[in-house]
Tab-separated table of C-alpha atoms in Angstrom:
chain	number	residue	atom	x	y	z
R	79	MET	CA	17.233	-2.243	7.584
R	80	THR	CA	14.193	-4.280	6.634
R	81	THR	CA	11.171	-2.189	5.665
R	82	ALA	CA	8.537	-4.912	5.926
R	83	GLY	CA	5.914	-3.919	8.435
R	84	ARG	CA	6.965	-0.273	8.546
R	85	SER	CA	4.382	2.347	7.705
R	86	ALA	CA	5.443	5.508	5.920
R	87	HIS	CA	3.548	8.725	6.672
R	88	HIS	CA	2.046	9.959	3.442
R	89	PRO	CA	-1.333	11.083	2.105
R	90	SER	CA	-3.439	8.034	1.276
R	91	HIS	CA	-4.850	7.491	-2.212
R	92	PRO	CA	-8.612	8.096	-2.332
R	93	ASP	CA	-9.311	5.135	-4.627
R	94	ALA	CA	-9.204	1.685	-3.075
R	95	PRO	CA	-7.613	-0.869	-5.421
R	96	ASP	CA	-9.609	-3.738	-6.847
R	97	PRO	CA	-9.324	-7.267	-5.391
R	98	VAL	CA	-7.702	-10.019	-7.437
R	99	ARG	CA	-7.308	-13.732	-6.813
R	100	THR	CA	-3.728	-15.010	-6.672
R	101	ASP	CA	-3.871	-18.729	-6.008
R	102	HIS	CA	-0.255	-19.693	-6.570
R	103	PRO	CA	0.985	-22.032	-3.823
R	104	ASP	CA	4.217	-20.088	-3.354
R	105	LEU	CA	2.405	-16.880	-2.439
R	106	PRO	CA	1.611	-15.948	1.152
R	107	HIS	CA	-1.464	-13.938	0.061
R	108	SER	CA	-4.269	-15.993	-1.476
R	109	VAL	CA	-6.386	-12.883	-1.898
R	110	GLY	CA	-4.569	-9.711	-2.849
R	111	THR	CA	-5.027	-6.325	-4.399
R	112	ALA	CA	-4.774	-5.530	-8.060
R	113	HIS	CA	-2.869	-2.605	-9.432
R	114	SER	CA	-5.099	-0.464	-11.610
R	115	ASP	CA	-3.067	-1.558	-14.619
R	116	SER	CA	-3.316	-5.300	-13.927
R	117	PRO	CA	-6.689	-6.640	-15.129
R	118	HIS	CA	-5.756	-10.310	-14.796
R	119	PRO	CA	-4.706	-12.361	-11.772
R	120	VAL	CA	-0.979	-12.291	-11.148
R	121	ARG	CA	0.762	-15.481	-12.202
R	122	THR	CA	4.029	-16.616	-10.743
R	123	GLY	CA	6.393	-19.450	-11.398
R	124	PRO	CA	9.982	-20.452	-11.837
R	125	LEU	CA	12.093	-18.932	-14.549
R	126	ASP	CA	12.379	-20.938	-17.754
R	127	GLY	CA	15.777	-22.416	-17.089
R	128	ALA	CA	18.960	-20.687	-16.020
R	129	HIS	CA	19.698	-17.193	-17.206
R	130	PRO	CA	21.937	-17.062	-20.274
R	131	ALA	CA	25.577	-16.257	-19.789
R	132	ARG	CA	26.539	-12.613	-19.369
R	133	PRO	CA	26.984	-10.856	-22.713
R	134	ALA	CA	30.453	-9.565	-23.450
R	135	ASP	CA	29.417	-5.918	-23.903
R	136	ARG	CA	28.796	-5.246	-20.220
R	137	PRO	CA	31.236	-6.106	-17.425
R	138	ALA	CA	30.283	-8.317	-14.551
R	139	VAL	CA	28.814	-6.562	-11.526
R	140	VAL	CA	31.278	-5.218	-9.003
R	141	PRO	CA	31.192	-6.990	-5.616
R	142	VAL	CA	29.279	-4.938	-3.105
R	143	ASP	CA	32.273	-4.371	-0.832
R	144	ARG	CA	34.226	-2.760	-3.674
R	145	ALA	CA	31.239	-0.708	-4.829
R	146	ALA	CA	30.470	0.485	-1.313
R	147	ALA	CA	34.083	1.499	-0.806
R	148	ASP	CA	33.580	4.362	-3.271
R	149	PRO	CA	30.959	6.765	-1.860
R	150	ALA	CA	30.652	8.413	-5.294
R	151	VAL	CA	29.121	5.211	-6.695
R	152	ARG	CA	25.384	5.201	-6.142
R	153	PRO	CA	22.270	4.596	-8.219
R	154	ARG	CA	21.163	7.595	-10.276
R	155	LEU	CA	17.678	8.352	-8.985
R	156	GLY	CA	14.673	9.636	-10.900
R	157	TYR	CA	10.931	10.018	-10.487
R	158	GLY	CA	8.249	9.066	-12.996
R	159	THR	CA	6.022	11.759	-14.470
R	160	ASN	CA	3.128	9.292	-14.381
R	161	GLY	CA	3.155	10.012	-10.643
R	162	LEU	CA	3.081	13.783	-11.234
R	163	THR	CA	0.154	14.099	-13.636
R	164	ASP	CA	-1.408	16.977	-11.690
R	165	LEU	CA	1.633	19.116	-12.519
R	166	ARG	CA	2.580	20.752	-15.794
R	167	LEU	CA	5.629	19.043	-17.241
R	168	ASP	CA	7.846	22.099	-16.802
R	169	ASP	CA	6.787	22.359	-13.169
R	170	ALA	CA	7.366	18.645	-12.608
R	171	LEU	CA	10.878	18.817	-14.045
R	172	GLY	CA	11.696	21.869	-11.953
R	173	LEU	CA	10.418	20.136	-8.819
R	174	LEU	CA	12.595	17.073	-9.401
R	175	ALA	CA	15.685	19.162	-10.062
R	176	ASP	CA	15.074	21.273	-6.948
R	177	LEU	CA	14.678	18.137	-4.821
R	178	GLY	CA	17.983	16.759	-6.105
R	179	TYR	CA	16.926	13.971	-8.449
R	180	ASP	CA	19.313	12.902	-11.178
R	181	GLY	CA	16.655	12.375	-13.816
R	182	VAL	CA	13.107	11.635	-14.823
R	183	GLY	CA	11.082	8.784	-16.259
R	184	LEU	CA	9.052	10.711	-18.834
R	185	THR	CA	5.761	9.067	-19.803
R	186	LEU	CA	4.542	10.357	-23.166
R	187	ASP	CA	0.935	11.339	-22.483
R	188	HIS	CA	-1.600	14.019	-23.259
R	189	MET	CA	-0.542	16.148	-20.270
R	190	HIS	CA	3.220	15.542	-20.615
R	191	LEU	CA	4.732	15.771	-24.100
R	192	ASP	CA	1.740	14.413	-25.997
R	193	PRO	CA	3.148	12.104	-28.701
R	194	LEU	CA	0.077	12.520	-30.946
R	195	ALA	CA	-0.409	16.300	-30.847
R	196	PRO	CA	0.933	18.595	-33.599
R	197	GLY	CA	4.418	20.058	-33.360
R	198	LEU	CA	6.019	17.140	-31.555
R	199	ALA	CA	9.530	17.872	-32.810
R	200	ALA	CA	9.451	21.483	-31.621
R	201	ARG	CA	7.917	20.528	-28.279
R	202	THR	CA	10.509	17.793	-27.814
R	203	ALA	CA	13.301	20.284	-28.524
R	204	ARG	CA	11.951	22.576	-25.796
R	205	VAL	CA	11.856	19.702	-23.300
R	206	ALA	CA	15.394	18.720	-24.285
R	207	ARG	CA	16.595	22.249	-23.574
R	208	ARG	CA	14.807	22.266	-20.229
R	209	LEU	CA	16.331	18.928	-19.227
R	210	GLY	CA	19.753	20.269	-20.162
R	211	GLU	CA	19.245	23.447	-18.129
R	212	LEU	CA	18.223	21.395	-15.104
R	213	GLY	CA	20.885	18.729	-15.528
R	214	LEU	CA	18.331	15.891	-15.606
R	215	GLY	CA	18.802	12.584	-17.382
R	216	VAL	CA	15.747	10.963	-18.945
R	217	THR	CA	14.225	7.652	-19.960
R	218	VAL	CA	11.160	7.706	-22.212
R	219	GLU	CA	8.273	5.584	-20.916
R	220	THR	CA	5.243	4.497	-22.951
R	221	GLY	CA	2.819	3.303	-20.287
R	222	ALA	CA	0.196	6.037	-20.677
R	223	ARG	CA	-3.198	4.502	-19.986
R	224	TYR	CA	-5.374	6.123	-22.653
R	225	VAL	CA	-3.014	7.843	-25.066
R	226	LEU	CA	-4.146	5.761	-28.068
R	227	ASP	CA	-7.733	4.915	-27.164
R	228	PRO	CA	-9.857	6.927	-24.701
R	229	ARG	CA	-11.970	3.856	-23.919
R	230	ARG	CA	-9.390	1.063	-23.580
R	231	LYS	CA	-6.717	1.280	-20.937
R	232	HIS	CA	-3.317	0.507	-22.512
R	233	GLY	CA	-5.084	-0.289	-25.745
R	234	PRO	CA	-4.477	-1.149	-28.431
R	235	SER	CA	-1.509	-3.353	-27.582
R	236	LEU	CA	1.146	-5.230	-29.498
R	237	LEU	CA	-0.995	-8.375	-29.084
R	238	ASP	CA	-4.339	-7.184	-30.431
R	239	PRO	CA	-6.015	-9.493	-32.977
R	240	ASP	CA	-6.580	-6.590	-35.397
R	241	PRO	CA	-3.355	-5.888	-37.365
R	242	GLU	CA	-4.288	-2.211	-37.691
R	243	ASP	CA	-4.615	-1.919	-33.921
R	244	ARG	CA	-1.217	-3.527	-33.428
R	245	ALA	CA	0.210	-1.158	-36.036
R	246	ALA	CA	-1.062	1.840	-34.051
R	247	ARG	CA	0.946	0.703	-31.018
R	248	VAL	CA	3.992	0.054	-33.216
R	249	ARG	CA	3.775	3.589	-34.615
R	250	LEU	CA	3.554	5.004	-31.099
R	251	LEU	CA	6.693	3.114	-30.063
R	252	GLN	CA	8.544	4.218	-33.184
R	253	ARG	CA	7.581	7.795	-32.404
R	254	ALA	CA	8.794	7.285	-28.828
R	255	VAL	CA	12.144	6.135	-30.199
R	256	ARG	CA	12.472	9.363	-32.194
R	257	VAL	CA	11.542	11.425	-29.144
R	258	ALA	CA	14.080	9.513	-27.040
R	259	ALA	CA	16.816	10.125	-29.586
R	260	ASP	CA	16.028	13.862	-29.640
R	261	LEU	CA	16.058	14.001	-25.832
R	262	GLY	CA	19.278	12.002	-25.484
R	263	ALA	CA	17.350	9.444	-23.419
R	264	HIS	CA	18.925	6.347	-21.892
R	265	ALA	CA	16.248	4.025	-23.335
R	266	VAL	CA	12.639	3.619	-24.465
R	267	HIS	CA	10.457	1.569	-22.141
R	268	CYS	CA	7.603	-0.637	-23.382
R	269	PHE	CA	5.599	-3.742	-22.430
R	270	SER	CA	3.760	-6.578	-24.134
R	271	GLY	CA	0.134	-6.062	-23.142
R	272	THR	CA	-2.298	-8.617	-21.770
R	273	LEU	CA	-3.272	-11.812	-23.557
R	274	PRO	CA	-6.425	-11.086	-25.611
R	275	ALA	CA	-9.443	-13.317	-25.103
R	276	ASP	CA	-9.567	-16.418	-27.290
R	277	THR	CA	-5.934	-15.973	-28.349
R	278	PRO	CA	-3.583	-18.951	-27.859
R	279	PRO	CA	-0.383	-17.926	-26.077
R	280	ASP	CA	1.800	-19.174	-28.952
R	281	GLU	CA	-0.058	-16.890	-31.362
R	282	ALA	CA	0.307	-13.959	-28.955
R	283	TRP	CA	4.066	-14.509	-28.721
R	284	LYS	CA	4.283	-14.507	-32.520
R	285	ARG	CA	2.386	-11.223	-32.631
R	286	LEU	CA	4.656	-9.713	-30.005
R	287	ALA	CA	7.851	-10.673	-31.820
R	288	SER	CA	6.477	-9.520	-35.173
R	289	SER	CA	5.260	-6.199	-33.739
R	290	LEU	CA	8.532	-5.432	-31.994
R	291	THR	CA	10.683	-6.135	-35.068
R	292	PRO	CA	10.083	-2.738	-36.748
R	293	VAL	CA	10.453	-1.006	-33.399
R	294	LEU	CA	13.850	-2.638	-32.923
R	295	THR	CA	14.819	-1.524	-36.432
R	296	ALA	CA	13.954	2.063	-35.503
R	297	ALA	CA	15.764	1.770	-32.174
R	298	GLU	CA	18.896	0.427	-33.831
R	299	ALA	CA	18.900	3.270	-36.374
R	300	ALA	CA	18.425	5.841	-33.602
R	301	ARG	CA	20.982	4.151	-31.320
R	302	VAL	CA	18.432	4.077	-28.491
R	303	PRO	CA	17.983	0.822	-26.538
R	304	LEU	CA	14.533	-0.711	-26.176
R	305	ALA	CA	13.767	-1.718	-22.580
R	306	VAL	CA	10.911	-4.240	-22.288
R	307	GLU	CA	9.212	-4.411	-18.901
R	308	PRO	CA	7.944	-7.697	-17.443
R	309	GLU	CA	4.523	-6.663	-16.170
R	310	PRO	CA	2.278	-8.718	-13.837
R	311	GLY	CA	-0.816	-9.869	-15.672
R	312	HIS	CA	0.748	-9.361	-19.102
R	313	LEU	CA	1.888	-11.972	-21.600
R	314	LEU	CA	5.493	-11.020	-20.834
R	315	ALA	CA	5.336	-11.056	-17.045
R	316	THR	CA	8.656	-12.446	-15.785
R	317	LEU	CA	12.372	-12.400	-16.464
R	318	GLY	CA	11.985	-15.866	-17.933
R	319	ASP	CA	9.412	-14.488	-20.364
R	320	PHE	CA	11.859	-11.787	-21.432
R	321	HIS	CA	14.442	-14.401	-22.336
R	322	HIS	CA	11.782	-16.305	-24.286
R	323	LEU	CA	11.144	-13.122	-26.294
R	324	ARG	CA	14.868	-12.751	-26.936
R	325	GLU	CA	14.960	-16.261	-28.364
R	326	LEU	CA	11.980	-15.565	-30.628
R	327	LEU	CA	13.703	-12.452	-31.947
R	328	GLY	CA	16.970	-14.227	-32.671
R	329	ASP	CA	18.842	-13.045	-29.560
R	330	PRO	CA	19.364	-9.337	-30.363
R	331	ALA	CA	22.357	-7.667	-28.771
R	332	PRO	CA	21.694	-6.555	-25.176
R	333	ALA	CA	22.724	-3.051	-26.245
R	334	LEU	CA	19.620	-3.008	-28.465
R	335	LEU	CA	17.009	-5.129	-26.669
R	336	GLY	CA	17.069	-5.068	-22.893
R	337	LEU	CA	14.969	-4.795	-19.779
R	338	THR	CA	13.050	-2.358	-17.707
R	339	LEU	CA	13.425	-4.027	-14.319
R	340	ASP	CA	10.698	-3.070	-11.857
R	341	ILE	CA	11.798	-3.914	-8.314
R	342	GLY	CA	8.226	-4.149	-7.038
R	343	HIS	CA	7.320	-6.594	-9.782
R	344	CYS	CA	10.236	-8.777	-8.676
R	345	GLN	CA	8.806	-8.822	-5.155
R	346	CYS	CA	5.338	-9.513	-6.546
R	347	LEU	CA	6.002	-12.609	-8.623
R	348	GLU	CA	9.613	-13.588	-9.307
R	349	PRO	CA	11.002	-16.696	-7.545
R	350	LEU	CA	14.245	-14.855	-6.719
R	351	PRO	CA	14.476	-12.081	-4.112
R	352	PRO	CA	14.541	-8.616	-5.707
R	353	ALA	CA	18.266	-8.078	-5.057
R	354	ASP	CA	19.055	-11.378	-6.792
R	355	CYS	CA	16.799	-10.366	-9.685
R	356	VAL	CA	18.941	-7.255	-10.165
R	357	ARG	CA	22.082	-9.373	-10.404
R	358	ALA	CA	20.480	-11.991	-12.663
R	359	ALA	CA	19.126	-9.321	-15.023
R	360	ALA	CA	22.172	-7.033	-14.906
R	361	PRO	CA	23.519	-7.680	-18.443
R	362	TRP	CA	20.207	-6.628	-20.014
R	363	VAL	CA	19.062	-3.767	-17.752
R	364	HIS	CA	18.526	-0.410	-19.472
R	365	HIS	CA	15.998	1.080	-17.052
R	366	VAL	CA	14.989	0.445	-13.429
R	367	GLN	CA	11.727	1.298	-11.715
R	368	ILE	CA	11.384	1.124	-7.962
R	369	GLU	CA	8.610	1.222	-5.375
R	370	ASP	CA	7.393	-0.935	-2.508
R	371	MET	CA	5.118	-3.933	-3.097
R	372	ARG	CA	3.777	-7.086	-1.453
R	373	ARG	CA	4.187	-10.675	-2.601
R	374	GLY	CA	1.451	-11.673	-5.033
R	375	VAL	CA	-0.206	-8.240	-5.035
R	376	HIS	CA	0.377	-5.905	-7.985
R	377	GLU	CA	-0.067	-2.592	-6.212
R	378	HIS	CA	2.643	0.094	-6.369
R	379	LEU	CA	3.161	1.361	-2.823
R	380	PRO	CA	5.162	4.194	-1.239
R	381	PHE	CA	8.364	3.041	0.433
R	382	GLY	CA	7.713	1.407	3.787
R	383	ASP	CA	4.164	0.319	2.978
R	384	GLY	CA	5.122	-3.032	1.428
R	385	GLU	CA	7.403	-5.969	2.155
R	386	ILE	CA	10.635	-5.216	0.271
R	387	ASP	CA	13.911	-5.214	2.187
R	388	PHE	CA	15.512	-2.272	0.408
R	389	PRO	CA	19.142	-2.159	1.611
R	390	PRO	CA	20.081	-5.379	-0.262
R	391	VAL	CA	18.245	-4.117	-3.358
R	392	LEU	CA	20.025	-0.769	-3.292
R	393	ALA	CA	23.346	-2.520	-2.708
R	394	ALA	CA	22.705	-4.593	-5.836
R	395	LEU	CA	21.782	-1.427	-7.770
R	396	THR	CA	25.000	0.181	-6.544
R	397	GLU	CA	26.900	-2.817	-7.913
R	398	LEU	CA	25.053	-2.398	-11.196
R	399	THR	CA	26.051	1.270	-11.361
R	400	ALA	CA	29.661	0.457	-10.538
R	401	ALA	CA	29.667	-2.089	-13.371
R	402	GLY	CA	28.745	0.590	-15.884
R	403	TYR	CA	24.949	0.885	-15.900
R	404	PRO	CA	24.375	4.501	-17.017
R	405	GLY	CA	20.602	4.642	-16.632
R	406	LEU	CA	18.187	5.720	-13.954
R	407	THR	CA	16.384	4.108	-11.029
R	408	VAL	CA	12.980	5.774	-11.241
R	409	VAL	CA	10.364	5.879	-8.488
R	410	GLU	CA	7.150	4.468	-9.987
R	411	LEU	CA	3.973	5.560	-8.159
R	412	PRO	CA	1.367	6.047	-10.909
R	413	ARG	CA	-1.625	5.960	-8.565
R	414	HIS	CA	-0.305	8.688	-6.282
R	415	SER	CA	-0.276	11.864	-8.364
R	416	HIS	CA	-2.607	13.514	-5.836
R	417	ALA	CA	0.369	13.508	-3.443
R	418	GLY	CA	3.128	13.565	-6.059
R	419	PRO	CA	5.272	16.494	-4.856
R	420	GLU	CA	5.374	15.268	-1.262
R	421	LEU	CA	6.012	11.650	-2.250
R	422	ALA	CA	8.790	12.762	-4.586
R	423	ARG	CA	10.429	14.439	-1.594
R	424	THR	CA	9.978	11.589	0.886
R	425	SER	CA	10.920	8.917	-1.687
R	426	LEU	CA	14.251	10.574	-2.399
R	427	SER	CA	14.979	10.913	1.317
R	428	PHE	CA	14.147	7.239	1.851
R	429	LEU	CA	16.335	5.993	-1.006
R	430	ARG	CA	19.280	8.130	0.027
R	431	ARG	CA	18.977	6.974	3.629
R	432	GLU	CA	18.693	3.302	2.724
R	433	THR	CA	21.623	3.532	0.279
R	434	SER	CA	23.958	5.050	2.851
R	435	PRO	CA	26.549	2.649	4.315
R	436	CYS	CA	25.715	1.499	7.820
């Protein structure tokens, strides 16, 4: 069932998003709305050539008719703690388990497993025990807005001109890898950051590859995959950009360097429909985020408030699961913590309903 045009009943967010210009000719919206984490206009465009051939370490996706024939095969659903910031972490985990989620996207932040506060190892061990008691899987996310700098959202980044600033982000990601290993997480999520002013793109790509190299070394030692997210407005914004990064890094094994695939971002700016993006990205996917969104507008929306046709997307995610993807599909609503518990409930109901065979 197509969800475009449907309106879900949920508490509205009190903060109106900021306008952004999106003047790409392929977009139906010439004036859109910016997500709070997208300071630059969204850019769109074709992927840089065809996707590389499927790596040998993950099987091809199972055709949807075969996947749907087994009702036990379904995406493993989670909810992101960045959409539950008004709750203590223990309360948030208990809520998700009580609702019936399979796991959690855990953003390391000052209110939820602060990665910079003393006693991280002991605190991580307590969270690991709690996840085990509740039967929740976990992916570690690193998108906290002000965890490193209280004045710069998502700063410093892997692209900053100052080497010491870049090193601070590298250390955070290395620490996230250790936390993920101690939690038994599926992957560590990260992103590139936005292009700094007066920085040529080629120089920014060099910084990104150089900054990620020690993180990949840590991830390989910990046996935890790194899942890079294409983010609208960032240097690495599309699936094509991800493959460019792979080339710069010497084509690391997909088991080490892979993707966080955000379904809303696919709707926002990829040339392929979101379901086709899932299939094209399948060999590299280590983490999935999901929400509703509109074309050309980077605003994370509750299900039914955007333009995504979810049954084909969820069918593709079911194929991905049947092909061996062990990770989570995590609801990503970072601007909606004021209504987090209710949206966690209604989001799970929506995804279960839309996944069910007709």
